[in-house]
Amino acid sequence: MAAEEATHRPPTTPRTAAGTSRPDVSVVVPVYNTLRYLRSCLESVLRQTIGPDRMEIVAVDDGSTDGSGRLLDRYAAKHPGTVRVVHQANSGGPAAPCNRGLDLATGRYVFFLGSDDRLGPEALERLVAAADRYGSDVVLGKVVGVNGRHVFSDVFAGGNAVDVSLFDSALPWSLANTKLFRRDLVDRLGLRFPEDMPVLSDQPFTLAACYHARRISVLADYDYYHAVRRLDARNITYHSRIEQRLVSVERLFAYVADLIPAGARRDAVLRRHVGLELANLVGDDFRHLDRAAQERVHATVARLVRRHVTDGLRDRLGIEARLRLGAVTAGGVDDLLAVIEQDSGRGVPATVFAGDRWHAGYPGAPARWTDVTDVRADWLARLDAVDVSWADGHTLTVTTRSPYPRFAAEAGPVRMLAGPVVGATRMDAGDPAGRTLRTDFALDRLLTAGPADGQRHPVRAEVDGGHGRGGAAVRAPRLAAGRPRLLRRGARLYGVAATVDPRNGQLVLSVVPVTVGQLVGRLRRRGRRGPATAQTSERSPATAQTPERGPAGVQASGRGAEALLGRHGHLEVRGAAQVQPGPLRRADQPHHHPGAGRTAPDQARGVRVDV
């Protein structure tokens, strides 16, 4: 079945009850087992400043088993003119409930909202006003991550934009369906979500809408959509869904090829799909698949690269995606594994010189893919994180290293960034070769750089020397992440940690809110593990009544947290950037001691709380 046939159906006519006016916007909420977050989601819509007379909520329970369906029914009974609920057997993915909700929606516009996410109070009013004012068929409001969830935000960097092109902007990196769509456009094109795509089914829908839209507008002046990382969810891993992902990626590429004629415009969209969805299939996690699955992934990726990746598109890919995909086309599974092992186990390889050409020294990759001459600045920006440590109670220090022998002379000034936070970078005086850098990140800036609900800050290096400006993600081969540190910002507690993204090996500094309930639960479990911390299992009635679960959780207050922690004597919280002991360590350091024979400068007595 062609991808277009799977996505388009005959247009449907919006249904409204006799004698009632048509709402301005229908909010479609597909729901499956998100009880802990669902109340907050629904309340965020019901409290919209646009008012109940101008909106409706269409919630589709896709066979939930955790009580989400019952909660939806209670909301429908309480708000009969606003909330409409339908129940159906589990479909195995988000496409079917989105389509069911779209069939039932009656608004002039439709907005899709994840049932674990939420909206800013003025979101719908602002979005509808912009669509009406500018005649926009699609409006994207600024999306922010919650609990450290990563979102692509480049499309918002330039501020509000009345008319955005799909082909010369960062819009292809923001193809989730969490946008306002004009219902007339959806009906005219007969758009629906492809139910034969177990994952990624929102991308064909969004792509078609954006491709045919008279106008696409971007609003960056307000936090419209809060995308929540579910801390209580059991993540469905790359390994368990690999077959579904392969099927969906193939159908996605076929859909793009059917939708957009070959040429620069198709390449502009495929740059995202090749650099993200396709490259992720051969990310670091590829090593952990069984051999049969590796062979299937390799064959699929090689076929799609040969069919869809032009020379021009290849040259615009990020350097790591380009090298991984080059290894796929050059040889078999073992050749690809050798490249992955280089990145994840040994670090950035040496530079190979062939006349005036530079090549990345990966084993087995063909010269046309490893040639980095035209992106030498990006290649020089590829650094390995070799150590992360807490310099003091206010600073996290990241040590990085380049394998390039003339790095100090040719890279030029180097900036290290953790998300939007610029660190203070200096050459390490202990390295006479000038290839080692130390960067201090101020913890108070990490805490305040994102929303109060937490943020992930991927670490990136930028250079500006004789070879021009370039940048690359900082990978962390062989770096073992330590336990998070507990900090306080105002009245809230946060866990701050340096972690490694398992998909691509990138170093990430994460700031995640911690509730009192979570903290108490951790302390109790520590108490049950051994006599050294047995006192943590003794709690007062007030502590025992602290809820550990709930729709919104219980946010820690400074006074309450200090009282709680003070009773157990394990942690002193004295304000922002006050941290616990327990530095991160390199993977080659012994587990019994954080400093390989020395005491860490911030080592103190007490028990770390693994949050």
Coordinates of C-alpha atoms in Angstrom, one line a residue:
M1 CA 0.0 0.0 0.0
A2 CA 1.4 3.4 -0.9
A3 CA 2.1 5.7 1.9
E4 CA -0.2 8.4 0.6
E5 CA -3.1 5.9 0.4
A6 CA -2.4 4.9 4.0
T7 CA -2.7 8.5 5.1
H8 CA -5.5 10.0 3.1
R9 CA -9.2 9.2 3.5
P10 CA -12.3 10.9 1.9
P11 CA -13.0 14.2 3.6
T12 CA -15.5 14.1 6.5
T13 CA -17.9 16.8 7.4
P14 CA -17.6 18.2 10.9
R15 CA -20.6 17.2 13.0
T16 CA -22.3 19.7 15.4
A17 CA -25.4 19.3 17.5
A18 CA -28.5 21.1 16.2
G19 CA -28.9 24.6 17.6
T20 CA -25.3 24.9 18.8
S21 CA -22.5 27.1 17.5
R22 CA -19.4 25.5 16.2
P23 CA -16.4 25.8 18.6
D24 CA -13.3 27.6 17.5
V25 CA -11.0 24.7 18.4
S26 CA -11.3 21.0 19.2
V27 CA -8.6 19.5 21.4
V28 CA -8.1 15.9 20.6
V29 CA -6.5 13.9 23.4
P30 CA -5.5 10.2 22.7
V31 CA -5.2 8.5 26.1
Y32 CA -3.5 5.2 27.0
N33 CA -2.4 4.5 30.7
T34 CA -1.4 8.0 31.7
L35 CA -3.4 8.3 34.9
R36 CA -0.7 10.0 36.8
Y37 CA -0.5 12.9 34.3
L38 CA -4.0 12.9 32.9
R39 CA -5.7 15.2 35.4
S40 CA -3.0 17.9 35.0
C41 CA -3.4 17.6 31.2
L42 CA -7.2 18.0 31.3
E43 CA -7.1 20.8 33.8
S44 CA -4.7 22.7 31.6
V45 CA -7.2 22.6 28.8
L46 CA -10.3 23.4 31.0
R47 CA -8.5 26.5 32.4
Q48 CA -7.7 27.9 29.0
T49 CA -8.5 31.6 28.7
I50 CA -10.3 31.0 25.4
G51 CA -13.2 29.9 27.6
P52 CA -15.4 26.7 27.4
D53 CA -17.8 28.2 24.9
R54 CA -15.1 28.4 22.2
M55 CA -13.6 25.0 22.6
E56 CA -14.3 21.3 23.1
I57 CA -12.2 18.4 24.4
V58 CA -12.4 15.1 22.5
A59 CA -10.7 12.4 24.6
V60 CA -10.3 8.9 23.1
D61 CA -9.5 6.1 25.6
D62 CA -7.5 3.6 23.7
G63 CA -8.1 0.6 26.0
S64 CA -6.4 2.0 29.1
T65 CA -6.1 -0.4 32.1
D66 CA -4.9 2.0 34.8
G67 CA -8.1 3.9 35.5
S68 CA -7.6 6.6 32.9
G69 CA -10.9 5.8 31.3
R70 CA -12.8 6.2 34.5
L71 CA -11.2 9.5 35.2
L72 CA -12.2 10.7 31.7
D73 CA -15.8 9.7 32.4
R74 CA -15.8 11.7 35.5
Y75 CA -14.6 14.8 33.7
A76 CA -17.2 14.2 30.9
A77 CA -19.9 14.1 33.6
K78 CA -18.7 17.2 35.3
H79 CA -18.2 19.2 32.0
P80 CA -21.0 17.8 29.7
G81 CA -20.8 20.7 27.2
T82 CA -17.1 20.7 26.9
V83 CA -15.6 17.2 27.4
R84 CA -16.6 14.3 25.1
V85 CA -15.2 10.8 25.8
V86 CA -15.1 7.7 23.7
H87 CA -13.6 4.3 24.6
Q88 CA -12.2 1.8 22.2
A89 CA -10.1 -1.4 22.3
N90 CA -6.4 -0.9 22.4
S91 CA -5.1 -0.2 18.9
G92 CA -1.4 -0.6 19.6
G93 CA -0.4 3.0 18.7
P94 CA -1.5 6.6 18.7
A95 CA -2.8 6.8 15.1
A96 CA -6.2 5.1 15.6
P97 CA -7.3 7.2 18.6
C98 CA -6.1 10.4 16.9
N99 CA -8.2 9.5 13.8
R100 CA -11.2 8.7 16.0
G101 CA -10.9 12.0 17.8
L102 CA -10.6 13.8 14.5
D103 CA -13.7 12.1 13.2
L104 CA -15.6 13.4 16.2
A105 CA -14.1 16.9 16.4
T106 CA -16.4 19.8 15.3
G107 CA -14.1 22.9 15.7
R108 CA -12.9 25.3 13.1
Y109 CA -9.4 24.3 14.2
V110 CA -8.1 21.1 15.7
F111 CA -5.2 20.7 18.2
F112 CA -3.6 17.4 19.3
L113 CA -2.5 17.1 22.9
G114 CA -0.6 14.2 24.4
S115 CA -2.4 13.0 27.5
D116 CA 0.8 13.3 29.6
D117 CA 1.5 16.8 28.4
R118 CA -0.2 20.2 29.1
L119 CA -0.9 23.6 27.7
G120 CA 0.0 27.1 28.9
P121 CA -3.1 28.9 30.1
E122 CA -3.3 31.3 27.1
A123 CA -2.2 28.8 24.5
L124 CA -5.4 28.1 22.6
E125 CA -6.5 31.8 22.7
R126 CA -3.2 32.9 21.3
L127 CA -3.0 30.2 18.6
V128 CA -6.5 30.7 17.3
A129 CA -6.1 34.5 17.3
A130 CA -2.9 34.1 15.2
A131 CA -4.4 31.7 12.8
D132 CA -7.4 34.0 12.2
R133 CA -5.2 37.2 12.0
Y134 CA -2.7 35.7 9.5
G135 CA -4.9 33.3 7.6
S136 CA -2.6 30.5 8.7
D137 CA -3.5 26.8 8.1
V138 CA -0.9 25.6 10.6
V139 CA 0.4 27.4 13.7
L140 CA 3.2 26.0 15.9
G141 CA 3.5 27.4 19.4
K142 CA 6.7 27.2 21.4
V143 CA 7.2 23.8 22.9
V144 CA 9.2 23.4 26.2
G145 CA 10.4 20.2 27.8
V146 CA 9.4 19.2 31.3
N147 CA 11.3 16.8 33.6
G148 CA 14.3 17.0 31.2
R149 CA 12.4 16.0 28.1
H150 CA 14.3 17.0 24.9
V151 CA 12.6 19.1 22.3
F152 CA 14.0 20.6 19.1
S153 CA 13.8 24.3 19.6
D154 CA 15.7 25.8 16.7
V155 CA 12.5 26.7 14.9
F156 CA 11.7 29.1 17.7
A157 CA 15.2 30.8 17.8
G158 CA 14.2 33.6 15.5
G159 CA 11.1 34.6 17.4
N160 CA 7.6 34.9 16.0
A161 CA 7.4 34.3 12.3
V162 CA 4.1 34.9 10.3
D163 CA 5.1 32.9 7.2
V164 CA 7.6 30.0 7.6
S165 CA 8.8 27.7 4.8
L166 CA 9.0 24.0 5.2
F167 CA 12.1 23.9 3.0
D168 CA 14.4 26.7 4.3
S169 CA 13.8 26.6 8.1
A170 CA 14.2 24.3 11.0
L171 CA 10.5 23.3 10.7
P172 CA 11.3 19.7 9.5
W173 CA 12.9 19.1 12.9
S174 CA 9.6 19.9 14.6
L175 CA 7.1 17.6 12.9
A176 CA 5.1 16.4 15.9
N177 CA 1.4 16.9 15.5
T178 CA 1.2 19.2 18.5
K179 CA 0.1 22.2 16.4
L180 CA -3.0 24.0 15.5
F181 CA -4.4 22.8 12.2
R182 CA -7.2 24.5 10.2
R183 CA -10.0 22.0 9.8
D184 CA -10.8 23.1 6.3
L185 CA -7.3 22.1 5.2
V186 CA -7.6 18.7 6.9
D187 CA -11.0 18.0 5.3
R188 CA -9.9 19.2 1.9
L189 CA -6.9 16.9 1.8
G190 CA -8.7 14.1 3.7
L191 CA -5.8 13.9 6.1
R192 CA -5.6 11.1 8.6
F193 CA -2.9 9.3 10.6
P194 CA -1.5 6.1 8.9
E195 CA -2.6 3.3 11.2
D196 CA -0.1 0.9 9.5
M197 CA 2.8 2.9 11.1
P198 CA 3.2 1.7 14.7
V199 CA 5.4 4.7 15.5
L200 CA 6.1 8.1 13.7
S201 CA 2.5 8.2 12.5
D202 CA 2.2 11.9 13.3
Q203 CA 4.9 12.9 10.8
P204 CA 3.1 12.1 7.5
F205 CA 0.0 13.9 8.8
T206 CA 2.0 17.0 9.8
L207 CA 4.2 16.9 6.6
A208 CA 1.2 16.8 4.3
A209 CA -0.5 19.7 6.2
C210 CA 2.6 21.8 6.1
Y211 CA 3.3 21.0 2.5
H212 CA -0.1 22.1 1.3
A213 CA -0.7 24.9 3.8
R214 CA -1.2 28.4 2.4
R215 CA 0.7 29.7 5.4
I216 CA 2.6 28.2 8.4
S217 CA 3.2 30.5 11.4
V218 CA 5.5 30.0 14.4
L219 CA 4.9 31.7 17.7
A220 CA 7.8 31.8 20.1
D221 CA 6.6 34.5 22.5
Y222 CA 5.0 32.2 25.1
D223 CA 5.3 28.7 26.4
Y224 CA 2.4 27.1 24.6
Y225 CA 3.0 23.4 24.9
H226 CA 4.7 21.7 27.9
A227 CA 6.0 18.3 26.7
V228 CA 6.4 16.0 29.7
R229 CA 9.0 13.3 30.2
R230 CA 7.2 10.6 32.1
L231 CA 9.4 9.7 35.1
D232 CA 7.1 6.9 36.1
A233 CA 6.9 5.2 32.7
R234 CA 8.6 2.1 31.6
N235 CA 10.3 3.2 28.4
I236 CA 9.7 1.0 25.4
T237 CA 13.2 0.5 24.3
Y238 CA 14.9 0.7 20.9
H239 CA 15.4 -3.1 21.1
S240 CA 11.8 -4.1 21.8
R241 CA 10.4 -1.9 19.1
I242 CA 13.0 -2.3 16.4
E243 CA 10.8 -4.2 14.0
Q244 CA 8.0 -1.6 14.4
R245 CA 10.6 1.2 13.8
L246 CA 12.0 -0.4 10.7
V247 CA 8.5 -0.7 9.2
S248 CA 7.6 2.9 10.1
V249 CA 10.8 4.4 8.8
E250 CA 10.5 2.7 5.5
R251 CA 6.9 3.9 5.1
L252 CA 7.9 7.4 6.2
F253 CA 10.6 7.6 3.5
A254 CA 8.1 6.3 0.9
Y255 CA 5.6 8.9 1.9
V256 CA 8.1 11.8 1.6
A257 CA 9.1 10.5 -1.8
D258 CA 5.5 10.4 -3.0
L259 CA 4.6 13.8 -1.5
I260 CA 7.6 15.9 -2.6
P261 CA 9.3 15.7 -6.1
A262 CA 13.0 14.8 -6.1
G263 CA 15.3 17.8 -5.7
A264 CA 16.5 20.3 -3.2
R265 CA 13.1 20.7 -1.5
R266 CA 12.8 16.9 -0.9
D267 CA 16.4 16.9 0.4
A268 CA 15.6 19.7 2.8
V269 CA 12.9 17.6 4.4
L270 CA 14.8 14.3 4.2
R271 CA 17.8 15.9 5.9
R272 CA 15.9 15.5 9.1
H273 CA 14.7 12.0 8.5
V274 CA 18.1 10.8 7.4
G275 CA 20.0 12.6 10.1
L276 CA 17.6 11.6 12.9
E277 CA 15.4 8.6 12.3
L278 CA 17.7 6.8 9.9
A279 CA 20.9 7.6 11.8
N280 CA 19.4 6.6 15.1
L281 CA 18.8 3.1 13.8
V282 CA 22.6 2.7 13.7
G283 CA 23.3 4.6 16.9
D284 CA 25.3 3.2 19.8
D285 CA 22.3 1.0 20.8
F286 CA 22.8 -1.0 17.6
R287 CA 25.6 -3.0 19.4
H288 CA 23.1 -4.5 21.8
L289 CA 20.8 -6.1 19.2
D290 CA 21.1 -9.7 18.4
R291 CA 22.8 -10.6 15.1
A292 CA 19.7 -11.3 13.2
A293 CA 18.2 -7.9 14.1
Q294 CA 21.5 -6.2 13.3
E295 CA 21.4 -7.7 9.8
R296 CA 17.8 -6.5 9.3
V297 CA 18.6 -3.0 10.4
H298 CA 21.7 -2.9 8.3
A299 CA 19.9 -4.1 5.2
T300 CA 17.0 -1.6 5.7
V301 CA 19.3 1.4 6.3
A302 CA 21.6 0.5 3.4
R303 CA 18.6 0.3 1.0
L304 CA 17.1 3.6 2.1
V305 CA 20.5 5.4 1.9
R306 CA 21.1 4.2 -1.7
R307 CA 17.5 5.0 -2.7
H308 CA 17.1 8.5 -1.1
V309 CA 20.4 10.1 -0.1
T310 CA 21.8 12.3 -2.9
D311 CA 25.4 13.6 -2.8
G312 CA 24.1 17.0 -1.9
L313 CA 22.0 15.6 1.0
R314 CA 25.0 13.5 2.2
D315 CA 27.2 16.6 2.3
R316 CA 24.6 18.5 4.5
L317 CA 24.4 15.7 7.1
G318 CA 25.8 16.1 10.6
I319 CA 29.3 14.6 10.7
E320 CA 28.5 11.7 12.9
A321 CA 25.3 10.6 10.9
R322 CA 27.3 10.9 7.7
L323 CA 30.1 8.7 9.0
R324 CA 27.7 6.0 10.4
L325 CA 25.7 5.8 7.2
G326 CA 28.8 5.7 5.2
A327 CA 29.9 2.7 7.1
V328 CA 26.6 1.0 6.3
T329 CA 26.9 1.5 2.6
A330 CA 30.6 0.5 2.6
G331 CA 30.4 -2.9 4.1
G332 CA 28.5 -5.3 6.4
V333 CA 27.5 -5.4 10.0
D334 CA 31.0 -5.9 11.3
D335 CA 32.3 -2.8 9.5
L336 CA 29.5 -0.8 11.1
L337 CA 30.2 -2.2 14.5
A338 CA 33.9 -1.3 14.1
V339 CA 32.9 2.4 13.6
I340 CA 30.5 2.3 16.5
E341 CA 33.1 0.7 18.8
Q342 CA 35.5 3.5 17.8
D343 CA 33.1 6.2 18.9
S344 CA 31.7 4.5 22.0
G345 CA 34.8 2.7 23.3
R346 CA 37.9 4.6 22.1
G347 CA 36.7 8.0 21.2
V348 CA 37.3 10.4 18.2
P349 CA 39.7 8.7 15.8
A350 CA 42.8 10.2 14.3
T351 CA 42.7 12.4 11.2
V352 CA 44.1 10.8 8.0
F353 CA 45.7 13.1 5.5
A354 CA 45.7 12.2 1.7
G355 CA 47.4 15.1 0.0
D356 CA 45.4 18.2 0.8
R357 CA 42.3 16.1 1.9
W358 CA 41.3 15.3 5.5
H359 CA 39.6 12.0 6.3
A360 CA 38.1 10.7 9.5
G361 CA 40.2 7.7 10.4
Y362 CA 37.4 5.2 10.9
P363 CA 38.0 1.6 9.9
G364 CA 36.1 0.4 6.8
A365 CA 34.3 3.6 5.9
P366 CA 34.6 4.7 2.2
A367 CA 36.6 7.8 1.3
R368 CA 33.7 9.7 -0.1
W369 CA 31.9 9.5 3.2
T370 CA 34.9 10.0 5.5
D371 CA 36.2 13.0 3.6
V372 CA 35.9 15.9 6.1
T373 CA 37.9 18.5 4.2
D374 CA 35.0 20.8 3.6
V375 CA 33.8 20.5 7.2
R376 CA 37.2 20.6 9.0
A377 CA 35.9 23.0 11.6
D378 CA 33.1 20.6 12.5
W379 CA 35.7 17.8 12.6
L380 CA 38.0 19.8 15.0
A381 CA 35.0 20.4 17.2
R382 CA 34.6 16.7 17.9
L383 CA 35.9 16.3 21.4
D384 CA 35.6 13.4 23.9
A385 CA 34.6 14.1 27.5
V386 CA 37.1 12.3 29.6
D387 CA 36.1 13.5 33.1
V388 CA 33.2 15.2 34.9
S389 CA 33.7 16.5 38.4
W390 CA 32.2 18.8 41.0
A391 CA 34.8 21.5 41.4
D392 CA 33.0 23.0 44.4
G393 CA 29.4 23.4 45.6
H394 CA 28.6 25.8 42.7
T395 CA 30.5 24.4 39.7
L396 CA 30.4 21.3 37.5
T397 CA 33.6 20.9 35.5
V398 CA 33.8 18.9 32.2
T399 CA 37.2 17.9 30.9
T400 CA 37.4 17.2 27.1
R401 CA 40.2 16.1 24.8
S402 CA 40.9 16.2 21.1
P403 CA 43.1 13.6 19.3
Y404 CA 44.2 16.2 16.7
P405 CA 47.9 17.1 17.4
R406 CA 47.6 20.7 16.2
F407 CA 44.3 21.4 17.9
A408 CA 45.4 24.4 19.9
A409 CA 46.9 26.1 16.9
E410 CA 44.1 25.4 14.4
A411 CA 40.8 25.2 16.3
G412 CA 40.9 28.8 17.4
P413 CA 38.8 29.9 20.4
V414 CA 36.6 27.1 21.8
R415 CA 33.2 27.5 23.4
M416 CA 31.5 24.7 25.3
L417 CA 27.8 24.9 25.7
A418 CA 25.3 22.8 27.8
G419 CA 22.1 23.6 26.0
P420 CA 21.9 27.4 26.1
V421 CA 24.4 27.7 29.0
V422 CA 28.0 28.8 27.9
G423 CA 30.7 27.4 30.1
A424 CA 34.0 29.0 31.1
T425 CA 36.6 27.1 29.0
R426 CA 40.3 27.1 29.3
M427 CA 43.2 25.0 28.1
D428 CA 44.4 22.5 30.7
A429 CA 47.8 23.7 31.9
G430 CA 48.7 20.1 32.7
D431 CA 48.6 19.1 29.0
P432 CA 51.6 20.6 27.2
A433 CA 50.2 19.4 23.8
G434 CA 47.3 21.8 24.2
R435 CA 44.6 19.2 23.4
T436 CA 42.8 19.1 26.7
L437 CA 40.2 21.6 27.8
R438 CA 38.5 22.2 31.1
T439 CA 35.1 23.9 31.2
D440 CA 33.3 25.1 34.3
F441 CA 29.5 25.2 34.2
A442 CA 27.8 27.3 36.9
L443 CA 25.1 25.2 38.6
D444 CA 22.8 28.2 39.2
R445 CA 22.8 28.9 35.5
L446 CA 22.0 25.3 34.7
L447 CA 19.1 25.5 37.1
T448 CA 17.7 28.7 35.7
A449 CA 18.4 28.0 32.0
G450 CA 15.2 26.1 31.4
P451 CA 11.7 25.9 32.7
A452 CA 11.1 25.1 36.3
D453 CA 9.9 21.7 35.4
G454 CA 13.5 20.6 34.4
Q455 CA 15.6 20.4 31.3
R456 CA 18.2 18.4 29.5
H457 CA 21.3 20.3 28.4
P458 CA 23.2 18.4 25.7
V459 CA 26.9 19.4 25.7
R460 CA 28.3 20.8 22.5
A461 CA 31.7 22.2 21.4
E462 CA 32.1 25.2 19.0
V463 CA 35.4 26.3 17.4
D464 CA 36.2 29.4 15.4
G465 CA 39.7 29.3 13.9
G466 CA 41.6 29.2 10.6
H467 CA 39.3 26.6 9.2
G468 CA 36.1 28.6 10.0
R469 CA 33.4 28.1 12.5
G470 CA 32.2 24.6 13.4
G471 CA 30.5 22.6 16.1
A472 CA 29.8 19.1 17.2
A473 CA 28.2 17.2 20.0
V474 CA 30.5 16.1 22.8
R475 CA 30.6 12.4 23.2
A476 CA 31.6 10.6 26.4
P477 CA 33.2 7.2 25.7
R478 CA 34.1 5.2 28.8
L479 CA 32.6 7.8 31.1
A480 CA 30.6 6.3 33.9
A481 CA 27.9 8.6 35.1
G482 CA 27.7 9.1 38.9
R483 CA 24.7 9.7 41.1
P484 CA 22.8 12.9 40.7
R485 CA 23.3 15.7 43.1
L486 CA 20.4 17.2 45.0
L487 CA 20.1 21.0 44.7
R488 CA 17.5 23.5 45.7
R489 CA 16.2 26.4 43.6
G490 CA 13.8 28.5 45.7
A491 CA 11.3 26.1 47.2
R492 CA 12.0 23.2 44.9
L493 CA 14.5 20.4 44.9
Y494 CA 16.3 19.2 41.7
G495 CA 18.5 16.3 40.8
V496 CA 21.4 17.5 38.7
A497 CA 23.3 14.8 36.8
A498 CA 25.8 14.3 34.0
T499 CA 24.5 11.4 31.8
V500 CA 25.3 9.8 28.5
D501 CA 22.5 9.6 25.9
P502 CA 22.4 5.8 25.1
R503 CA 21.3 6.5 21.5
N504 CA 24.2 8.7 20.4
G505 CA 26.7 8.7 23.3
Q506 CA 26.4 12.5 23.8
L507 CA 27.1 14.0 27.2
V508 CA 24.0 15.6 28.7
L509 CA 23.7 17.7 31.8
S510 CA 20.2 17.1 33.2
V511 CA 18.1 19.1 35.7
V512 CA 15.1 17.1 36.9
P513 CA 12.6 18.2 39.7
V514 CA 12.4 15.9 42.7
T515 CA 9.3 15.5 44.8
V516 CA 9.3 14.9 48.5
G517 CA 7.5 11.6 47.9
Q518 CA 10.3 10.4 45.5
L519 CA 12.9 11.4 48.0
V520 CA 11.2 9.7 50.9
G521 CA 10.8 6.6 48.8
R522 CA 14.5 6.5 48.0
L523 CA 15.5 7.0 51.6
R524 CA 13.2 4.1 52.6
R525 CA 14.6 1.8 50.1
R526 CA 18.2 2.7 51.2
G527 CA 17.1 2.0 54.7
R528 CA 15.9 -1.5 53.8
R529 CA 19.1 -2.3 52.0
G530 CA 21.4 -2.4 55.0
P531 CA 22.1 -1.4 58.6
A532 CA 24.3 1.6 57.6
T533 CA 21.2 3.5 56.5
A534 CA 18.6 1.6 58.5
Q535 CA 17.5 4.7 60.3
T536 CA 16.0 6.1 57.0
S537 CA 13.2 3.5 57.3
E538 CA 12.1 5.0 60.6
R539 CA 9.6 7.8 59.9
S540 CA 7.1 9.9 61.7
P541 CA 3.4 9.7 60.8
A542 CA 3.7 12.9 58.8
T543 CA 6.4 11.4 56.7
A544 CA 4.4 8.2 56.2
Q545 CA 1.5 10.2 54.9
T546 CA 3.6 11.9 52.3
P547 CA 2.1 10.8 49.0
E548 CA 4.5 9.1 46.6
R549 CA 2.1 9.1 43.7
G550 CA -0.5 11.4 42.4
P551 CA -1.7 13.2 39.3
A552 CA 0.6 16.1 39.8
G553 CA 3.0 14.8 42.5
V554 CA 3.9 16.8 45.6
Q555 CA 6.5 19.4 45.0
A556 CA 9.1 19.8 47.6
S557 CA 9.0 23.0 49.6
G558 CA 12.3 24.3 51.0
R559 CA 11.0 24.3 54.6
G560 CA 9.3 20.9 54.3
A561 CA 12.3 19.3 52.6
E562 CA 14.7 20.7 55.2
A563 CA 12.4 19.3 58.0
L564 CA 12.1 16.0 56.3
L565 CA 15.8 15.6 55.6
G566 CA 16.8 17.0 58.9
R567 CA 14.9 14.2 60.7
H568 CA 17.0 11.7 59.0
G569 CA 20.3 13.6 59.1
H570 CA 21.4 12.6 55.6
L571 CA 21.3 15.8 53.7
E572 CA 21.6 19.5 54.4
V573 CA 19.8 21.8 51.9
R574 CA 20.8 25.4 52.2
G575 CA 19.7 27.0 49.0
A576 CA 20.6 27.0 45.3
A577 CA 23.8 25.3 44.3
Q578 CA 24.2 23.5 47.6
V579 CA 25.1 20.0 46.6
Q580 CA 25.8 16.5 48.0
P581 CA 29.1 14.7 47.8
G582 CA 29.7 11.9 45.3
P583 CA 31.5 13.1 42.2
L584 CA 31.2 11.4 38.8
R585 CA 34.1 9.1 37.9
R586 CA 35.8 7.9 34.8
A587 CA 35.0 4.3 33.9
D588 CA 38.5 3.2 34.6
Q589 CA 38.4 4.5 38.2
P590 CA 37.8 1.9 40.9
H591 CA 34.2 1.7 42.1
H592 CA 35.2 1.8 45.8
H593 CA 36.7 5.3 45.6
P594 CA 35.8 8.3 43.6
G595 CA 39.2 9.8 43.2
A596 CA 41.6 6.9 42.4
G597 CA 43.6 7.3 45.5
R598 CA 42.7 10.9 46.4
T599 CA 39.9 12.6 48.1
A600 CA 37.6 14.6 46.0
P601 CA 37.7 18.3 46.8
D602 CA 34.1 18.5 47.7
Q603 CA 34.0 15.1 49.5
A604 CA 32.0 15.4 52.7
R605 CA 30.5 13.2 55.3
G606 CA 26.9 11.9 54.8
V607 CA 25.0 9.7 52.5
R608 CA 24.3 10.5 48.9
V609 CA 20.7 10.3 47.9
D610 CA 20.3 8.6 44.5
V611 CA 17.4 10.5 43.0

